């Protein structure tokens, strides 16, 4: 396997670990007020909650190649993407808690996070973020900047019309656009082979005369290399790419999902191949990092995430009347 | 006891029972939608149907609303009676062309030569912090366009009877069911989401509103959760000696003018409550009908309560502020009575 | 004479002149749409712009409305001010999600942190036998949804001034222009489609209606072609000694209540005329506003004239029957005055 | 080149010739009441008029393999498709004249023709007919019939989301569905290379794991053979196909189109390769038909078309109040 610098490996590890710990805390936070009887609307974090535990390589593997000026759009399952793109963790957590201090002053929620500082956004409509990223890529081209735009979607979204229209436009105009398809093999309860007529979406690149990449088995290292090539090509004006990564959905579609459609062994078997451990062990094997070093890193990450939760929890709720503000600027 | 229990059903069970009975009777009826199979519909609208009828008649689809809802057109033209589920009405924007330019207009454009017996079932409503893209009702967005019958049943009895009527109808019907009224175990479980439902088949007309509480001082019209809130408000008002008549709208398009005019003729006062956006919603349409066709029944300004033309915010404190509730209704009713 | 001629412009020229002046001033303004380049817009909205600014700033797109109108979101977030053309408003169904769930809501969902300075220009209207999928106005479909400013200018002067205002606005504006008012050589050429237009830049506010004829007996409100018909009707009524006040609505969302209430306070009678569908259209919203907030100004039932909830038929005899005209307006006005 | 039976060649010729003559009369009829000043809304045939002169091979080449029970959906430019599918010419013409006797009682018009007898329909929204045909194909599969469904679209429509969603569904469910892409190289004023990121759409079959065919230079014979294979495969349950045919748009996008965007030599050069003459000459070369025979055929075709126009012209207009009927059955 081609080498990856320690800096990059540690960066990827940190983002993945941070996302994981952030979501593990979220799993607990989300259940507050929802016990003994689950009620999706109750507790400090109400509404739908889509967690990405297991899918971290998809986000960290490409965002390690991105800069602040690059755009990222994400779908309804956005935390790992947001964290990898460097979204302000405090403001993001506060938003998920519906606080006045949140990214959207409590108006957006977990599916609608907007951080213009790092050009990140996400939304609740499947595949709808793709045209947005195409527009950002068009802007970069107009500005003659080497910025790229990355749209994250799930494998289920690859069958929505917006997928096709976005890729045709991006290829036609040769835009610095990349779509990362996080194939966690499920669209809620529908398995990929019941939603997609081809086994892997990289073949769909042929429909646009662009490059298609496939990353198997949630491999963070392969995702790193493939993404580097796609991002470099985009920056050089060589046009769009499709990257599909086989990734893992450790949890249900959303928290509270009974998952009756899914074989009980699946999640545990996926967890056994935890991608975060793979990066950590690789660092050890290569002698790039010591236990002590990584433990220290973990402590820092935990601190940062805990601080974000603390900020969110201690932030004030918006005033009811604020609901009438911000429809227009 | 036992027998009564059996007859008490949740909204979702009532709805899926109607579909089940129709599928038993007519093998041309089938269901298509996202997660309608093993999952039984995200909001329980097709619970158990996959086991009973198999994947050929209860078809999980890709996330391709234009594809599969548009496919209902071709299947209907071939004599089938598709029930397609649009998981959340909020997603209508990716498939509205198929719904309003084709499903709704083909019968007319063909001079009545092509029937479109299609049911578009879709979940509506907020109140559980699902935010701006998963909490709308959009009654008005569908009520505005010709060629669609649009219904929004509230109680389990009507969910079953109107679904049965929708499937039997040879015209396209947009069947809006409210998430909170489905009686799902993982949502806020309110008493109204459970109710007596006859086992045998029956029809509730698609174009009739119902007076669900008689009164003499003011008419309050709601649909779905706003009907529930209106009933709570009526109880409160009763305590203060105000007799409110409550109408459950049920049909968004057409609006049952007769039932409404008759009530306003009696009460002379009207308050309309909507979980949809204020502008161009049913508070507008009903007010217009009354002020143009039953003007002289009115003795006071018409009251309108609805979402104040803002997207639905995520934070519970904000969302509660924009969705009308019984308190708002009580206050507004008094305001009208004192005007 | 010469000088006066130069200042008389058609609707399409007025509109494209506003875009040209904005593009000269601000290089962040650009146009995307189908046939907006060499063709200059099917309805002439971008005539000559491609020659002046080149294909980078006047971009022909594939037939991918969700793709390129959705792309406006990303471009706007990067500081551009895209003008996107949806060739016919009838096609909104293939892109409504991008328009109403994203363009309209992103500012709100981001707590005001993301601006969406996007103009969605779209051609509306029938009357030339383009049938059910190419003749609608759909004012109500856009007026119902929060987060959009929706305008429908009638005369060339306002087409220019409101387009200038729309481009300057930091919020999304749906700019509806009526085909028949564009003054195109290949369509029915009516006098109203040609009018005096100042060369210099000016703004016409996006949220104001205009009293274009004063009167005392009845207020008639229209938009675009219905404003034109209302003016014809007013002339007819004048002959019979009836003094009608005519209001050109201009803003579909928000509705300019003040101007309307002030007029109704004077005339005590109201007739609303719409080229959109009757149910849930602006005849409903305006009637509701008046009957809830200006009820006591009214001395007669409100009149509504609109397309009677049928798709727009192809055959001229049928289409003429469903689109209101001055004759219908005169008759309805008298009916109201005699009620 | 593989042989084609005389019956099939003559059938194709007849349909192409009929469509051509029908539209040549329509060119004239359409201009009635629109001179000296053109006014799209005036005359006995008002509204938009999209003619298909030159595109006849696309329709005849596949419809020769279809039966009454097979479904055809067409776009805004439907006459050649309708005629090839056997739509009642009298009722279709009457509809275009907005008469009470028309297919849609004058409510539909030239873009909205519905003839359930032969399972034909068309519509004015680009690509929207594809899902309809997919639904008909689904019905055929449910009914266990060997019926196929063909959707005709233009090359511009191949970039609409409905194209992608329809093909994924059809391939996923292995439906007897065929899309025929009539590449007349223009989407109104936009040339194919400014709308489509690949030179030919047959490559897009790879995105669905289905068969893609390309017919060059408007070749009626090649269209015949390719379509036969696609239709046979569909009937046998071997799934969907994409057929793209390079065809010719002799006229403007719609009648009255100034065509300022198009090089003046293009149309004449296309007319020089008239596909109808190609079929006729082939019949002569192969000694399959005599001049006399073909002349007789032409006379018949002319008679049938003239009779349809006569029927339409002499039919009554609807009563105004009929506008309120048929919203619901
Ligand atoms: C247009 C649209 N249709 C349906 C939905 C409902 N929905 C939300 S997530 C989801 C499944 C998405 O699957 P995938 O794209 O694989 O993403 P994943 O949830 O697996 O991360 C669906 C159907 C939606 N949000 N938008
Ligand atoms: C969704 C949609 N967008 C735009 C249009 C307007 N329009 C009608 S025909 C046309 C060009 C179609 O090109 P193509 O698909 O190649 O068909 P052709 O006209 O060349 O036969 C366009 C853009 C439409 N009818 N529907
Ligand atoms: Mg998935
Ligand atoms: Mg074409």
Tab-separated table of C-alpha atoms in Angstrom, chain D residues 71-194:
chain	number	residue	atom	x	y	z
D	71	UNK	CA	-47.558	0.697	-24.830
D	72	UNK	CA	-45.975	3.771	-26.375
D	73	UNK	CA	-45.426	7.113	-24.669
D	74	UNK	CA	-44.171	10.112	-26.618
D	75	UNK	CA	-43.089	13.661	-25.849
D	76	UNK	CA	-44.175	17.058	-27.182
D	77	UNK	CA	-43.227	16.050	-30.745
D	78	UNK	CA	-45.527	13.051	-31.075
D	79	UNK	CA	-47.131	12.803	-34.523
D	80	UNK	CA	-44.725	10.316	-36.103
D	81	UNK	CA	-44.786	8.171	-32.973
D	82	UNK	CA	-48.586	8.263	-32.808
D	83	UNK	CA	-49.014	7.394	-36.464
D	84	UNK	CA	-46.530	4.541	-36.249
D	85	UNK	CA	-48.336	3.148	-33.204
D	86	UNK	CA	-51.619	3.244	-35.111
D	87	UNK	CA	-53.433	6.050	-33.341
D	88	UNK	CA	-56.769	6.818	-35.001
D	89	UNK	CA	-55.800	9.471	-37.524
D	90	UNK	CA	-59.235	11.077	-37.736
D	91	UNK	CA	-59.607	11.468	-33.972
D	92	UNK	CA	-56.016	12.657	-33.617
D	93	UNK	CA	-56.415	15.297	-36.308
D	94	UNK	CA	-59.717	16.422	-34.839
D	95	UNK	CA	-57.990	16.811	-31.460
D	96	UNK	CA	-55.304	18.980	-33.009
D	97	UNK	CA	-58.083	21.102	-34.467
D	98	UNK	CA	-59.607	21.368	-31.001
D	99	UNK	CA	-62.788	19.645	-32.029
D	100	UNK	CA	-65.421	17.892	-29.940
D	101	UNK	CA	-64.783	14.724	-31.947
D	102	UNK	CA	-61.077	14.661	-31.038
D	103	UNK	CA	-59.293	12.074	-28.927
D	104	UNK	CA	-59.628	14.387	-25.943
D	105	UNK	CA	-62.781	16.263	-26.995
D	106	UNK	CA	-60.535	19.227	-27.785
D	107	UNK	CA	-59.169	19.451	-24.264
D	108	UNK	CA	-55.739	17.956	-24.882
D	109	UNK	CA	-54.321	19.364	-28.092
D	110	UNK	CA	-51.321	18.310	-30.138
D	111	UNK	CA	-49.011	17.708	-27.145
D	112	UNK	CA	-51.589	15.681	-25.214
D	113	UNK	CA	-52.930	12.856	-27.358
D	114	UNK	CA	-54.392	9.812	-25.634
D	115	UNK	CA	-55.564	6.757	-27.563
D	116	UNK	CA	-56.148	3.937	-25.068
D	117	UNK	CA	-57.247	1.688	-27.946
D	118	UNK	CA	-53.629	1.350	-29.060
D	119	UNK	CA	-52.102	2.312	-25.707
D	120	UNK	CA	-50.598	5.551	-26.934
D	121	UNK	CA	-50.107	8.730	-24.943
D	122	UNK	CA	-47.904	11.791	-25.056
D	123	UNK	CA	-47.289	14.884	-23.011
D	124	UNK	CA	-45.636	18.247	-22.884
D	125	UNK	CA	-43.201	17.734	-20.036
D	126	UNK	CA	-39.782	16.553	-21.127
D	127	UNK	CA	-38.974	12.958	-20.015
D	128	UNK	CA	-42.215	12.676	-18.039
D	129	UNK	CA	-43.495	9.906	-20.284
D	130	UNK	CA	-40.700	7.571	-19.232
D	131	UNK	CA	-42.100	6.666	-15.809
D	132	UNK	CA	-45.496	6.140	-17.436
D	133	UNK	CA	-44.028	3.564	-19.795
D	134	UNK	CA	-42.168	1.949	-16.896
D	135	UNK	CA	-45.531	1.602	-15.159
D	136	UNK	CA	-47.067	-0.011	-18.218
D	137	UNK	CA	-44.110	-2.410	-18.367
D	138	UNK	CA	-44.632	-3.199	-14.699
D	139	UNK	CA	-48.287	-3.923	-15.426
D	140	UNK	CA	-47.334	-6.272	-18.256
D	141	UNK	CA	-45.014	-8.146	-15.904
D	142	UNK	CA	-47.697	-8.352	-13.225
D	143	UNK	CA	-50.156	-9.667	-15.807
D	144	UNK	CA	-47.522	-12.130	-17.056
D	145	UNK	CA	-48.071	-10.862	-20.600
D	146	UNK	CA	-45.282	-10.491	-23.157
D	147	UNK	CA	-46.186	-6.847	-23.767
D	148	UNK	CA	-43.479	-4.210	-23.949
D	149	UNK	CA	-43.524	-0.492	-23.267
D	150	UNK	CA	-41.586	1.995	-25.367
D	151	UNK	CA	-40.909	5.569	-24.313
D	152	UNK	CA	-39.807	8.020	-26.997
D	153	UNK	CA	-37.834	11.034	-25.839
D	154	UNK	CA	-35.507	13.586	-27.372
D	155	UNK	CA	-31.799	13.686	-26.676
D	156	UNK	CA	-32.288	16.763	-24.527
D	157	UNK	CA	-34.604	14.794	-22.246
D	158	UNK	CA	-31.842	12.302	-21.502
D	159	UNK	CA	-30.459	14.801	-18.982
D	160	UNK	CA	-33.617	15.053	-16.926
D	161	UNK	CA	-33.862	13.264	-13.602
D	162	UNK	CA	-36.848	11.227	-14.754
D	163	UNK	CA	-34.581	9.501	-17.272
D	164	UNK	CA	-32.347	8.149	-14.523
D	165	UNK	CA	-35.087	7.158	-12.102
D	166	UNK	CA	-37.037	5.381	-14.831
D	167	UNK	CA	-34.108	3.360	-16.130
D	168	UNK	CA	-32.951	2.349	-12.672
D	169	UNK	CA	-36.462	1.133	-11.808
D	170	UNK	CA	-36.920	-0.683	-15.106
D	171	UNK	CA	-33.525	-2.395	-14.836
D	172	UNK	CA	-33.942	-3.205	-11.145
D	173	UNK	CA	-37.298	-4.858	-11.804
D	174	UNK	CA	-36.150	-6.263	-15.167
D	175	UNK	CA	-39.128	-4.770	-16.958
D	176	UNK	CA	-39.948	-4.943	-20.682
D	177	UNK	CA	-39.114	-1.270	-21.138
D	178	UNK	CA	-37.294	0.441	-23.988
D	179	UNK	CA	-36.397	4.090	-24.268
D	180	UNK	CA	-35.855	5.412	-27.771
D	181	UNK	CA	-33.809	8.586	-27.743
D	182	UNK	CA	-34.452	10.607	-30.883
D	183	UNK	CA	-31.243	12.581	-31.175
D	184	UNK	CA	-32.097	15.373	-33.584
D	185	UNK	CA	-29.036	17.173	-32.167
D	186	UNK	CA	-31.105	20.083	-30.822
D	187	UNK	CA	-33.028	20.861	-27.652
D	188	UNK	CA	-34.782	23.919	-28.996
D	189	UNK	CA	-31.679	26.126	-29.557
D	190	UNK	CA	-29.222	24.120	-27.485
D	191	UNK	CA	-27.017	21.682	-29.416
D	192	UNK	CA	-26.456	18.247	-27.945
D	193	UNK	CA	-22.811	18.933	-27.091
D	194	UNK	CA	-23.914	21.821	-24.865
